[in-house]
XYZ file of C-alpha atoms in Angstrom:
612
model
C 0.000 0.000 0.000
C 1.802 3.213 -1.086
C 1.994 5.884 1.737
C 1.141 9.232 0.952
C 3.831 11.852 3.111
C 2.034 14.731 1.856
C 3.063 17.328 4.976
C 6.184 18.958 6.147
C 7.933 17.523 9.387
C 6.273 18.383 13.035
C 8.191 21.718 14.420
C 9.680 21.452 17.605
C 6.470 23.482 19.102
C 4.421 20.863 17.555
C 6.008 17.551 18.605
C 5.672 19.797 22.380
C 1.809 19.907 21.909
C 2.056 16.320 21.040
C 4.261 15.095 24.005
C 1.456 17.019 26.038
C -1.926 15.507 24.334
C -0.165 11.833 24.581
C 0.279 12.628 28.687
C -3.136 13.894 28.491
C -4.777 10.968 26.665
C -2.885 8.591 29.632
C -4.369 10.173 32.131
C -7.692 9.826 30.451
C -7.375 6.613 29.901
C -6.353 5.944 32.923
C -9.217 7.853 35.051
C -11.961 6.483 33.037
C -10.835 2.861 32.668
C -14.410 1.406 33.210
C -16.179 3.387 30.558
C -13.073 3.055 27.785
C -12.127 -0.822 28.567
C -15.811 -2.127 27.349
C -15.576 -0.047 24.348
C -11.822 -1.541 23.837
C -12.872 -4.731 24.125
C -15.516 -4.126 21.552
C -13.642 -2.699 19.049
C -11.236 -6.006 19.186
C -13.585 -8.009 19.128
C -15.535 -5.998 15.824
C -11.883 -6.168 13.902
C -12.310 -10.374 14.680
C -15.731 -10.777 13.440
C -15.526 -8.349 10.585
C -14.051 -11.002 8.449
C -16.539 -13.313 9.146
C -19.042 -10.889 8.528
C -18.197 -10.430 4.614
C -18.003 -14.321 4.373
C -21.925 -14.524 5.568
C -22.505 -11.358 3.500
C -20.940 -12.784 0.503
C -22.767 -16.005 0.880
C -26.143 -13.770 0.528
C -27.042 -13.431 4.180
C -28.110 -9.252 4.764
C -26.107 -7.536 6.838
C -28.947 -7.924 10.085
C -28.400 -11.854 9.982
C -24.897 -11.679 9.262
C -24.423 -9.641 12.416
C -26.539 -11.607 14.467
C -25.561 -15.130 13.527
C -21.631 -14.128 13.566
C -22.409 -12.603 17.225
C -24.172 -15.329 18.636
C -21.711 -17.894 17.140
C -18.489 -15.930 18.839
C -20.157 -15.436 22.104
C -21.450 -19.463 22.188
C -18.157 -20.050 21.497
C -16.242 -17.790 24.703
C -19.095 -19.153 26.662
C -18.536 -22.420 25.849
C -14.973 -22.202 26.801
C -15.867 -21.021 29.565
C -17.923 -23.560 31.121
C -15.607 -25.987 30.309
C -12.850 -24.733 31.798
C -15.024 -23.944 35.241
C -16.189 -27.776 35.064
C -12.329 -28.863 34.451
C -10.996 -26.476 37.076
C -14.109 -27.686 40.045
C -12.723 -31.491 39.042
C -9.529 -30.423 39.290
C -9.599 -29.205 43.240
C -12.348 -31.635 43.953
C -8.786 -34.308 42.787
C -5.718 -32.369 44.189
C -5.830 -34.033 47.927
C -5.612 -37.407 46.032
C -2.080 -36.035 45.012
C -0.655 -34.947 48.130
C 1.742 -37.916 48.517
C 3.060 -38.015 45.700
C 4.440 -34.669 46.139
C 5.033 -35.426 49.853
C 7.665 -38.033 48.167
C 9.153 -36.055 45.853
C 9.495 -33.205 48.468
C 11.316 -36.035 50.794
C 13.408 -37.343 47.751
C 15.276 -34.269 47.370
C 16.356 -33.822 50.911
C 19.720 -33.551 51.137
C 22.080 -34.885 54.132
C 22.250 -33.458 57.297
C 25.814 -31.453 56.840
C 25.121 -30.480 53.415
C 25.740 -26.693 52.283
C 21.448 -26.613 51.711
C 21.069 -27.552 54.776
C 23.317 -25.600 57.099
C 22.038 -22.400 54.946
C 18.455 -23.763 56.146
C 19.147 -23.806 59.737
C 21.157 -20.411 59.545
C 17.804 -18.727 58.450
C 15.786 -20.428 60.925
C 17.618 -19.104 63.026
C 18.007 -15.874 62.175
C 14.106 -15.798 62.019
C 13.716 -17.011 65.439
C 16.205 -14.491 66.582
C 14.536 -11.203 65.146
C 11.219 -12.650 66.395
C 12.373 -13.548 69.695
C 10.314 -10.545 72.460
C 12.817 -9.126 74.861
C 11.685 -10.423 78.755
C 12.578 -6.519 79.955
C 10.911 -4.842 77.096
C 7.673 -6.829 77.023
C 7.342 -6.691 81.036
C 4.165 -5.734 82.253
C 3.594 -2.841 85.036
C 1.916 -4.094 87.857
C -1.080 -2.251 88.523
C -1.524 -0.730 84.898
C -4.685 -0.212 83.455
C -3.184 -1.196 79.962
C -1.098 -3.983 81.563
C -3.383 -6.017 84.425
C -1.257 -7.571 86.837
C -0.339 -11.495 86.313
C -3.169 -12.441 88.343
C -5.384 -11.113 85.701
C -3.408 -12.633 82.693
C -3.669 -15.868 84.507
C -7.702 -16.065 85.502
C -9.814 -18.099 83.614
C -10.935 -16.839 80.057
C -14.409 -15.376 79.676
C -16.682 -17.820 77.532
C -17.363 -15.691 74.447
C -20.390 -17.079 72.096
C -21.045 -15.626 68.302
C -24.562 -15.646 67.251
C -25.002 -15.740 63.839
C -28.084 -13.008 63.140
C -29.433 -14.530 59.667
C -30.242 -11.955 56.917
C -33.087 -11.055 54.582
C -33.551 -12.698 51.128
C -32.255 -9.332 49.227
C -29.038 -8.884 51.589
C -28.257 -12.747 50.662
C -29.047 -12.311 46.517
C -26.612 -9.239 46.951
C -23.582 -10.592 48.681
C -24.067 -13.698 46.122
C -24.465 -11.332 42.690
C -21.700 -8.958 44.183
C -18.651 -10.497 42.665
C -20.123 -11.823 39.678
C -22.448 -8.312 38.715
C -19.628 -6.147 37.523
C -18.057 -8.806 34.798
C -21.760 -10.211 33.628
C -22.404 -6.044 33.721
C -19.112 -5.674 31.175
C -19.868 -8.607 29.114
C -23.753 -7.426 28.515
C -21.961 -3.225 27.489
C -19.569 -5.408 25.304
C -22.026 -7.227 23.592
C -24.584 -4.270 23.267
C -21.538 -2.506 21.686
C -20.217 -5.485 18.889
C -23.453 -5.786 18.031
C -23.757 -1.504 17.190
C -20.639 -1.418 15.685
C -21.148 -4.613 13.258
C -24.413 -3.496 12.264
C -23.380 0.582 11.543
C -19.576 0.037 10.565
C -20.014 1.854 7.722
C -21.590 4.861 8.901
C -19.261 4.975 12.241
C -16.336 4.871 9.347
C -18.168 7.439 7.674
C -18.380 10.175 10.864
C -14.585 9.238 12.099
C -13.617 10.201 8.099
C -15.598 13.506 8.633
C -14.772 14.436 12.020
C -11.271 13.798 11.401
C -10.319 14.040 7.710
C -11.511 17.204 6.749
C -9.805 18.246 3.901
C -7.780 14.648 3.818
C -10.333 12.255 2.976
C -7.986 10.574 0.822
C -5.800 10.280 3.400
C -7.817 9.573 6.725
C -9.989 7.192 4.695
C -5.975 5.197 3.787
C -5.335 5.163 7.401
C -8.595 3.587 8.955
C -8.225 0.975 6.091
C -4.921 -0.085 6.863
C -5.765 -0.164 10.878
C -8.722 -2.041 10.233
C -6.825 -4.283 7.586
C -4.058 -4.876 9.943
C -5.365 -5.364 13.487
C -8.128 -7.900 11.429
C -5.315 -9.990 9.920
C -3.407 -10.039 13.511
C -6.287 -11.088 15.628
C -7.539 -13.828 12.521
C -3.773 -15.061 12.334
C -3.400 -15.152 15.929
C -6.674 -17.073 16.626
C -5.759 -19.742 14.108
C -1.989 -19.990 15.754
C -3.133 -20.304 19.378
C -6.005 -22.840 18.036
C -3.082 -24.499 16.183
C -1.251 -24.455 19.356
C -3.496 -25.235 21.997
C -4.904 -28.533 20.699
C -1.465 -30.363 20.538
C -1.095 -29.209 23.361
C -4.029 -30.612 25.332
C -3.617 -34.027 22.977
C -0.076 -34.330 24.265
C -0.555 -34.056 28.068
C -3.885 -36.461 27.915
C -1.293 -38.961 26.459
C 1.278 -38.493 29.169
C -1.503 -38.650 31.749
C -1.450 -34.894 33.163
C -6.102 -35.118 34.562
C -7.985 -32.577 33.014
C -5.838 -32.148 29.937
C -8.631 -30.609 28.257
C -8.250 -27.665 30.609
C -4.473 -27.031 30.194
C -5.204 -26.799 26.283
C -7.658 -24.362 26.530
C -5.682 -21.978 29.090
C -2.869 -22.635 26.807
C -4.733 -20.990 24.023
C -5.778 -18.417 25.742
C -2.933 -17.346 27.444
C -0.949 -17.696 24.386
C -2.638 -14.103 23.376
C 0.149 -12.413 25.880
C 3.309 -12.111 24.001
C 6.064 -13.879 24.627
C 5.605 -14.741 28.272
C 1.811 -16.167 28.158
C 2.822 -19.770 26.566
C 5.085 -20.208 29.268
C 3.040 -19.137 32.356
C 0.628 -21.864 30.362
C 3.286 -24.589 31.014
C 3.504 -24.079 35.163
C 0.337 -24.975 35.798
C 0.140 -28.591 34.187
C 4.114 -29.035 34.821
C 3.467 -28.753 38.804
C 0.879 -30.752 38.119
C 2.928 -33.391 36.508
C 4.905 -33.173 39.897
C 2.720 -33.706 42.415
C 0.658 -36.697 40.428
C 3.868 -38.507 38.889
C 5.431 -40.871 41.209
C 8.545 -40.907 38.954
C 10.125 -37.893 36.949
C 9.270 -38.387 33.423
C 5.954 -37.223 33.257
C 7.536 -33.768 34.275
C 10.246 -33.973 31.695
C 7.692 -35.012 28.906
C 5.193 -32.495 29.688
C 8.514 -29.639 29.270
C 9.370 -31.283 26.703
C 5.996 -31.375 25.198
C 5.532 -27.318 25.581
C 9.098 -26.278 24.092
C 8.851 -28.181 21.118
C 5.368 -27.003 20.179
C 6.366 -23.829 20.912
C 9.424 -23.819 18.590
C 7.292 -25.291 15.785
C 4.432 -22.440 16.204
C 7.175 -20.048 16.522
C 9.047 -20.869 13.752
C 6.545 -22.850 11.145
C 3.151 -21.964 11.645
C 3.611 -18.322 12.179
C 5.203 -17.679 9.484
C 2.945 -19.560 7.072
C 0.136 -17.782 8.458
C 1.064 -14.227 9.137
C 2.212 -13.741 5.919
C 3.137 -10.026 7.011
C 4.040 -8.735 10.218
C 1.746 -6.139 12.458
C 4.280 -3.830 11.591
C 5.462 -3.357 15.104
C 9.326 -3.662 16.131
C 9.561 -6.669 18.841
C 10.778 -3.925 21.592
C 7.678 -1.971 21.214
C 4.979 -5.597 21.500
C 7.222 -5.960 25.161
C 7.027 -2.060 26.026
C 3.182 -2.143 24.697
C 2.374 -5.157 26.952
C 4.101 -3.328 30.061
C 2.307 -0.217 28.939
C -1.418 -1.525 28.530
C -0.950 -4.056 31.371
C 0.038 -0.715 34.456
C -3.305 0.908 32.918
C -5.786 -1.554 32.024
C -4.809 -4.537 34.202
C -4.950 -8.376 33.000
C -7.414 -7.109 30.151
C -5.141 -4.615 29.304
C -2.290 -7.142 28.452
C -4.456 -8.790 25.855
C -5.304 -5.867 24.174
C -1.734 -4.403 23.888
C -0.923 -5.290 20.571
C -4.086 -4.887 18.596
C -3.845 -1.226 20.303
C -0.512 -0.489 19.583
C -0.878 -1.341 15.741
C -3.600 1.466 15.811
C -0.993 3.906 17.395
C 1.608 2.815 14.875
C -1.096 3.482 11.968
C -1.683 6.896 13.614
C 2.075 7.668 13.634
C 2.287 7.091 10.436
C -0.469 9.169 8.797
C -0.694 12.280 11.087
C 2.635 14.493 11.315
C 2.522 15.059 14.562
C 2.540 12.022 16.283
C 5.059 10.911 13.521
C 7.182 10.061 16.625
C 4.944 6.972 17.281
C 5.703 5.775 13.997
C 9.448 6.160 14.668
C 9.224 4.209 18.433
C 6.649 1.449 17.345
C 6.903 0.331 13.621
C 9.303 -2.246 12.444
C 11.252 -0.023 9.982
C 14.738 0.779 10.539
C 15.069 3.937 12.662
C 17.647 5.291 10.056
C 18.007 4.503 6.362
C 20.233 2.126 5.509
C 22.523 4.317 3.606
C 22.402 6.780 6.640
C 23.995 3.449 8.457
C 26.375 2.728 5.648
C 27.691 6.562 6.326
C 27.777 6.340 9.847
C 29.769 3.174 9.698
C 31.951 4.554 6.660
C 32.597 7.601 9.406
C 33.948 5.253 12.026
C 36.045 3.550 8.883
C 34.343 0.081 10.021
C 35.149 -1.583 6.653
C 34.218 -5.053 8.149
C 30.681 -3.987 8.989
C 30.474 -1.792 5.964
C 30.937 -4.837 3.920
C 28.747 -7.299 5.976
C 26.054 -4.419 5.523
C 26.178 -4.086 1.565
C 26.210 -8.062 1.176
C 23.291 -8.541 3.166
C 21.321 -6.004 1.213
C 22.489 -6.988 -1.738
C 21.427 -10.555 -1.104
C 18.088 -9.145 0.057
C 17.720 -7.091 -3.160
C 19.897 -6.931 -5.628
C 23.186 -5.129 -6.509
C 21.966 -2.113 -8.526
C 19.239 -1.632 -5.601
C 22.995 -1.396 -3.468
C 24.429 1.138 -5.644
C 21.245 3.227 -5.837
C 20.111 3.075 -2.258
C 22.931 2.399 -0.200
C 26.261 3.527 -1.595
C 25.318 6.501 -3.586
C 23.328 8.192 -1.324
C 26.110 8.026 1.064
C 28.513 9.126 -1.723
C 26.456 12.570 -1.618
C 26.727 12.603 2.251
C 30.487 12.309 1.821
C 30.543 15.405 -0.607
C 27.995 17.564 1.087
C 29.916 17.395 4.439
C 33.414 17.822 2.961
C 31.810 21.442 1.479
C 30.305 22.154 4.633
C 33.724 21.383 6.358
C 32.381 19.213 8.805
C 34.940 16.022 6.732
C 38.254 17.150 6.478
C 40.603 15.229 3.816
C 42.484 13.035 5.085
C 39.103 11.453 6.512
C 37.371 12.033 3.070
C 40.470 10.499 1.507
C 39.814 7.461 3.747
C 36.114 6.661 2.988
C 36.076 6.892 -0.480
C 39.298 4.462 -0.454
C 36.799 2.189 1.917
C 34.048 2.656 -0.207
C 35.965 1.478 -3.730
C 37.395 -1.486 -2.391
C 33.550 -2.151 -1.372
C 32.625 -1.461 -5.047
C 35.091 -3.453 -6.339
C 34.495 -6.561 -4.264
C 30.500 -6.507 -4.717
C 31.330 -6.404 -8.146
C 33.659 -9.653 -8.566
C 31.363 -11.288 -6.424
C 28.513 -10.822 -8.755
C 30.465 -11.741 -11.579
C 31.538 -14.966 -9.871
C 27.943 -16.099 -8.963
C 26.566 -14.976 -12.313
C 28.837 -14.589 -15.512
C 27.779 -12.035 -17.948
C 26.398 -13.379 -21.147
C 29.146 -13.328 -23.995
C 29.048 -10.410 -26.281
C 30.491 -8.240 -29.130
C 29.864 -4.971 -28.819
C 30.437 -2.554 -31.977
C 31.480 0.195 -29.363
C 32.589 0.231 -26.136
C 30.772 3.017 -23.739
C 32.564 5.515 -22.213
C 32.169 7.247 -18.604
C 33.653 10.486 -17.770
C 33.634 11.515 -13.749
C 31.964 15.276 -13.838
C 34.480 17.022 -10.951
C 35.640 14.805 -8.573
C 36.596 11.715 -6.999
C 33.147 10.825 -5.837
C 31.828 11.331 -9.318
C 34.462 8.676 -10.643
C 32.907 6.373 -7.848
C 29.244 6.389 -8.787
C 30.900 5.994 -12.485
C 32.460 2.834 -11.126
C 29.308 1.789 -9.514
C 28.040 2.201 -13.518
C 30.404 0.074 -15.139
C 30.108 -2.907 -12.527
C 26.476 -3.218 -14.196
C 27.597 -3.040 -17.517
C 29.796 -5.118 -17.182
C 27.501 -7.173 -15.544
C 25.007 -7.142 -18.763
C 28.099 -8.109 -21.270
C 29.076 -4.592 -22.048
C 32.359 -3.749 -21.220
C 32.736 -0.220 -20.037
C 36.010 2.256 -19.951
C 36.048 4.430 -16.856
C 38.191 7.758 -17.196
C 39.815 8.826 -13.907
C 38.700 11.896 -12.165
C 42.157 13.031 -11.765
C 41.894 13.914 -15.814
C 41.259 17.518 -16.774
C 38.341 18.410 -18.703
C 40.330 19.024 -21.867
C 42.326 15.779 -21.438
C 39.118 13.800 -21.017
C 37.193 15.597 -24.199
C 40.450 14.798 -26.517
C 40.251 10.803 -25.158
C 36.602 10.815 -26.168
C 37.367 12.059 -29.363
C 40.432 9.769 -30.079
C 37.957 6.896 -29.336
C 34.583 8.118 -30.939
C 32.398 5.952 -28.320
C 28.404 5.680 -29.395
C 27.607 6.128 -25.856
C 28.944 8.236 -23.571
C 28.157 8.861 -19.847
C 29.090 11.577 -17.712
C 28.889 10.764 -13.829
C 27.794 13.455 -11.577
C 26.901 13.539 -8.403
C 24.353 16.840 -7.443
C 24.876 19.421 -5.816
C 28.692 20.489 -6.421
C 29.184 18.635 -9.815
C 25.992 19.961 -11.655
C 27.951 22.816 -13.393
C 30.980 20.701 -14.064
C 28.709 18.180 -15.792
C 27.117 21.004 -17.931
C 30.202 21.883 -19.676
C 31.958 19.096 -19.788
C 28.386 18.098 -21.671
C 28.777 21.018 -23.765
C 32.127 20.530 -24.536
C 31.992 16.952 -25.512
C 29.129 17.659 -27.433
C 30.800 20.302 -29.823
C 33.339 17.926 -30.434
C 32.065 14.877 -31.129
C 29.093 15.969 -32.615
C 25.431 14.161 -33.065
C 26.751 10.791 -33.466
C 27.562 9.967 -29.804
C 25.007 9.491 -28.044
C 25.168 11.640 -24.211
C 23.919 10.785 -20.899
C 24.177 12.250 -17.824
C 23.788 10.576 -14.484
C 22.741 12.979 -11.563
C 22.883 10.464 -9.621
C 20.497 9.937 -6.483
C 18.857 13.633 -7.474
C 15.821 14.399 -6.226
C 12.813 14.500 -8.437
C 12.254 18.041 -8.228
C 15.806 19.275 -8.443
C 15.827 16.588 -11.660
C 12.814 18.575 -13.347
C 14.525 22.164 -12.547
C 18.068 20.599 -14.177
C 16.495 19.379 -16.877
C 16.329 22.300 -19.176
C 19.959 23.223 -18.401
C 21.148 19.964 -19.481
C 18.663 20.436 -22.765
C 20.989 23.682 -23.278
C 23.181 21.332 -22.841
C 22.314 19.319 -25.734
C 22.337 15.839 -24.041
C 20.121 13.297 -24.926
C 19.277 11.937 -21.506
C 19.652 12.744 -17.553
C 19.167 9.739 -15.275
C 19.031 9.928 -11.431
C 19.330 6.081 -10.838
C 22.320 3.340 -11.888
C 19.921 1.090 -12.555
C 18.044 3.306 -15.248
C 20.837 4.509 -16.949
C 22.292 0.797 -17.061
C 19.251 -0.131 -18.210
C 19.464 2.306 -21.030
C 22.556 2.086 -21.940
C 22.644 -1.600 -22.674
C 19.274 -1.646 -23.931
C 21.205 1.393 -26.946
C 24.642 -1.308 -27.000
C 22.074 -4.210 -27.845
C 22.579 -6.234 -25.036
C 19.921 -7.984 -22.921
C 19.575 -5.735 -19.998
C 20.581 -8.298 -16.911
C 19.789 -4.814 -14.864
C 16.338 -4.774 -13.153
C 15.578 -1.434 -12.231
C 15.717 -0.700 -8.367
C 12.412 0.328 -6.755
């Protein structure tokens, strides 16, 4: 889904206002937990049925039955699970006392000997214990004759018989200390219900006030961020159903054949408390591995049942997931853990379950509006700088080992023009634009751009040794001049590793050539394609009359290109004329492109796909 970053970056005054409304909103949420927590819980469960939904609605049912049969379905099914696990969990204490020796001889099986290191430390804190609880005889001595302290003869009488007589209540105090407990979550689940059922039925038109109240003036653009919450928070909760589903049952299959009682139980909590990240599958585990303990006279039942839980988990983790996400949330895995600490101080046990359906939704928000751009930044799953901003940064602390490592995983990820374009030549025009603002002196300028052609150079052969170019006979070898500078020559070198790369061989004129020496060597060898390497802003002029220059002597049968490379597009449109002036017959702003081109004019099969 393309983005549209149609607004200029938050001021500092603005990302103030929004560190302000974000404390605000906490504090709201915070304050009025029981009204917003129904409606929270709604909205989840709305983005889990919506799917189903459009599956009745595309089967012909109106939206009225859809709504209703979809609703009753989900809630049969939570309430379902929910008498069976209150049945499994009454069995389940009504059996524990038949357990108690078992875990009696377990407890007496791992005593240790009487001088052991365990049990010396034992008897030091026992001890201790009795030492700091010990009452001092002249501190706890009683006055004689106090009226707070009676004399001994009054300790020592004969207690007074004290009788408690139960006064039995009316029928209404009775039905409320029995409904007490239970009237606030059957109170929450009848709001929750009330509210799925709203929000199913008038989806469209709540869609269609949010878009007005909030998108006025960016329809386009408020209507492109509800859609990709709602498309994203419905794929998590589907995907995550079908994983803890996936997960659970195995799981309650493999205990009931190691012989952990009420199996059925520890399958179902499993699935359920699979929903907390990370930690819930594990917290799952205790419970029927203690079990295991206290029923198992031996310990293999205990062993089988871990044994059980971390291989499941591994396969989920690294099999079924997968398969079925298909594409992330979109969240970083440090913001899920933050979110879950986050949701669970305000909202509690609820809150936990909810964290990373919410935090999507913040994520989407970031992402859209400007000034909460931050969120976007803390919470989404893209790198926090570009990776030619990296490439630089390493390049500055002349890290060639990680510089390399970084280009060969890209370029194994993508490709190696989408490594020239996106990684190394944007950091090319880093190098120059901070040697003219002084902040690079030269020996450290000298440095990187040594680094960064031994990088070229070694992408290059390693290319050429994984895929040969085709064999070819080109009338004409190309030729590619560097505009100004040293940089310029680089991006040129960049050029000819994916010509070469397509079967054309390429010659590459130093940039320590003057102008005039490089027009007379274009002359002397007449190429049908010549390129001139630039790279904007401080070898745009250079490039213009060296252009001109070459131009007026080789005349109209050479064909010239100029590579402004990694230009922006609206720079590229302003330049444009100039280089018309010029008279050059094309201006690229990408490797790829002009490789593209250029072997596409040579007659060669372009082997170059252009980089996105």
């Amino acid at each position: 889904m393309t983005t549209l970053v149609n607004a200029q970056p938050a001021t500092p005054g603005a990302r103030g206002l929004a560190f302000l409304t974000v404390i605000a909103v906490v504090a709201v949420l915070s304050f009025g937990k029981d009204f917003f927590l129904p409606i929270a819980l709604a909205v989840l469960i709305s983005f889990l049925l919506a799917p189903v939904i459009r599956t009745f609605e595309r089967w012909r049912l109106g939206r009225v039955p859809a709504v209703i049969l979809a609703t009753l379905l989900a809630f049969s099914v939570i309430g379902g699970v929910g008498y069976l696990m209150a049945g499994q969990v009454i069995d389940l204490a009504n059996t524990l006392p038949e357990y108690k020796w078992n875990l009696h001889a377990k407890i007496v099986s791992l005593k240790t000997t009487k001088d052991s290191p365990l049990d010396r430390a034992t008897n030091t804190l026992r001890e201790l214990s009795e030492e700091i609880t010990k009452v001092d005889p002249t501190v706890a001595a009683p006055v004689t004759g106090s009226p707070v302290n009676p004399p001994p003869s009054a300790l020592t009488s004969e207690p007074l018989p004290v009788e408690v007589v139960y006064t039995p209540g009316n029928a209404v105090e009775t039905l409320k200390k029995f409904l007490a407990p239970i009237a606030g979550p059957l109170g929450m689940a009848v709001i929750v219900i009330v509210v799925v059922i709203f929000m199913l039925l008038e989806r469209e038109d709540l869609r269609d006030r949010i878009i007005h109240l909030v998108g006025r003036g960016k329809l386009h653009l408020t209507t492109q961020a509800l859609d990709e919450a709602g498309a994203r928070v419905s794929r998590y909760l589907v995907a995550q159903v079908v994983v803890n589903v996936t997960y659970g049952i195995p799981i309650g299959l493999g205990l009931w054949a190691i012989g952990i009682p009420n199996a059925v139980l520890w399958g179902v909590l499993a699935t359920v408390l699979r929903f907390v990240p990370y930690i819930g599958a594990w917290i799952a585990a205790a419970f029927p591995l203690a079990l295991s303990l206290a029923i198992a006279p031996s310990w293999t039942a205990p062993l089988l049942t871990l044994g059980l839980f971390v291989v499941i988990e591994l396969i989920s983790n690294n099999v079924v997931e997968p398969w079925l996400y298909g594409s992330s949330t979109g969240l970083s895995p440090m913001a899920i853990i933050v979110a879950a600490v986050f949701w669970t101080w305000l909202w509690g046990g609820i809150g936990l379950l909810l964290a990373t359906p919410l935090t999507v939704c913040l994520a989407v928000l970031g992402k859209y509006i400007p000034m909460l751009s931050f969120l976007d930044v803390l919470l989404g799953d893209k790198p926090p700088i570009a990776t030619s901003d990296r490439f630089y940064q390493r390049l500055l602390a002349l890290d060639g080992e990680e510089v390399v490592t970084l280009c060969e995983a890209y370029t194994a990820a993508h490709s190696l023009a989408a490594t020239f374009d996106e990684v190394i030549a944007p950091a090319l025009g880093l190098v120059d634009t901070d040697h003219r603002a002084r902040e690079l002196d030269d020996t450290a300028k000298r440095e990187i751009l040594r680094v960064v052609r031994e990088v070229i150079i070694d992408l290059g052969e390693q290319e050429l040794a994984k895929s040969p170019p085709p064999a070819t006979a080109p009338t004409s070898v190309p030729l590619c001049l560097p505009a100004s500078n040293e940089t310029d020559e680089l991006c040129g070198l960049m050029l000819v590793q994916l010509l070469v790369l397509g079967g054309l061989p390429t010659e590459l004129v130093s940039s320590k050539a003057l102008a005039g020496e490089m027009v007379e060597n274009a002359a002397t060898m007449q190429p049908k394609l010549l390129c001139i390497s630039a790279t904007p802003p401080s070898s745009v002029l250079p490039a213009q009359h060296l252009s001109r220059r070459l131009r007026e002597r080789l005349g109209k049968d050479t064909r010239l290109m100029v590579g402004l490379w990694n230009e922006s597009p609206a720079d590229q449109a302003r330049r444009l004329d100039r280089f018309k002036r010029a008279q050059a017959d094309q201006v690229f702003v990408k490797l790829s492109e002009a490789a593209r081109e250029i072997l596409l004019q040579a007659g060669c099969t372009p082997q170059v796909a252009p980089a996105a």
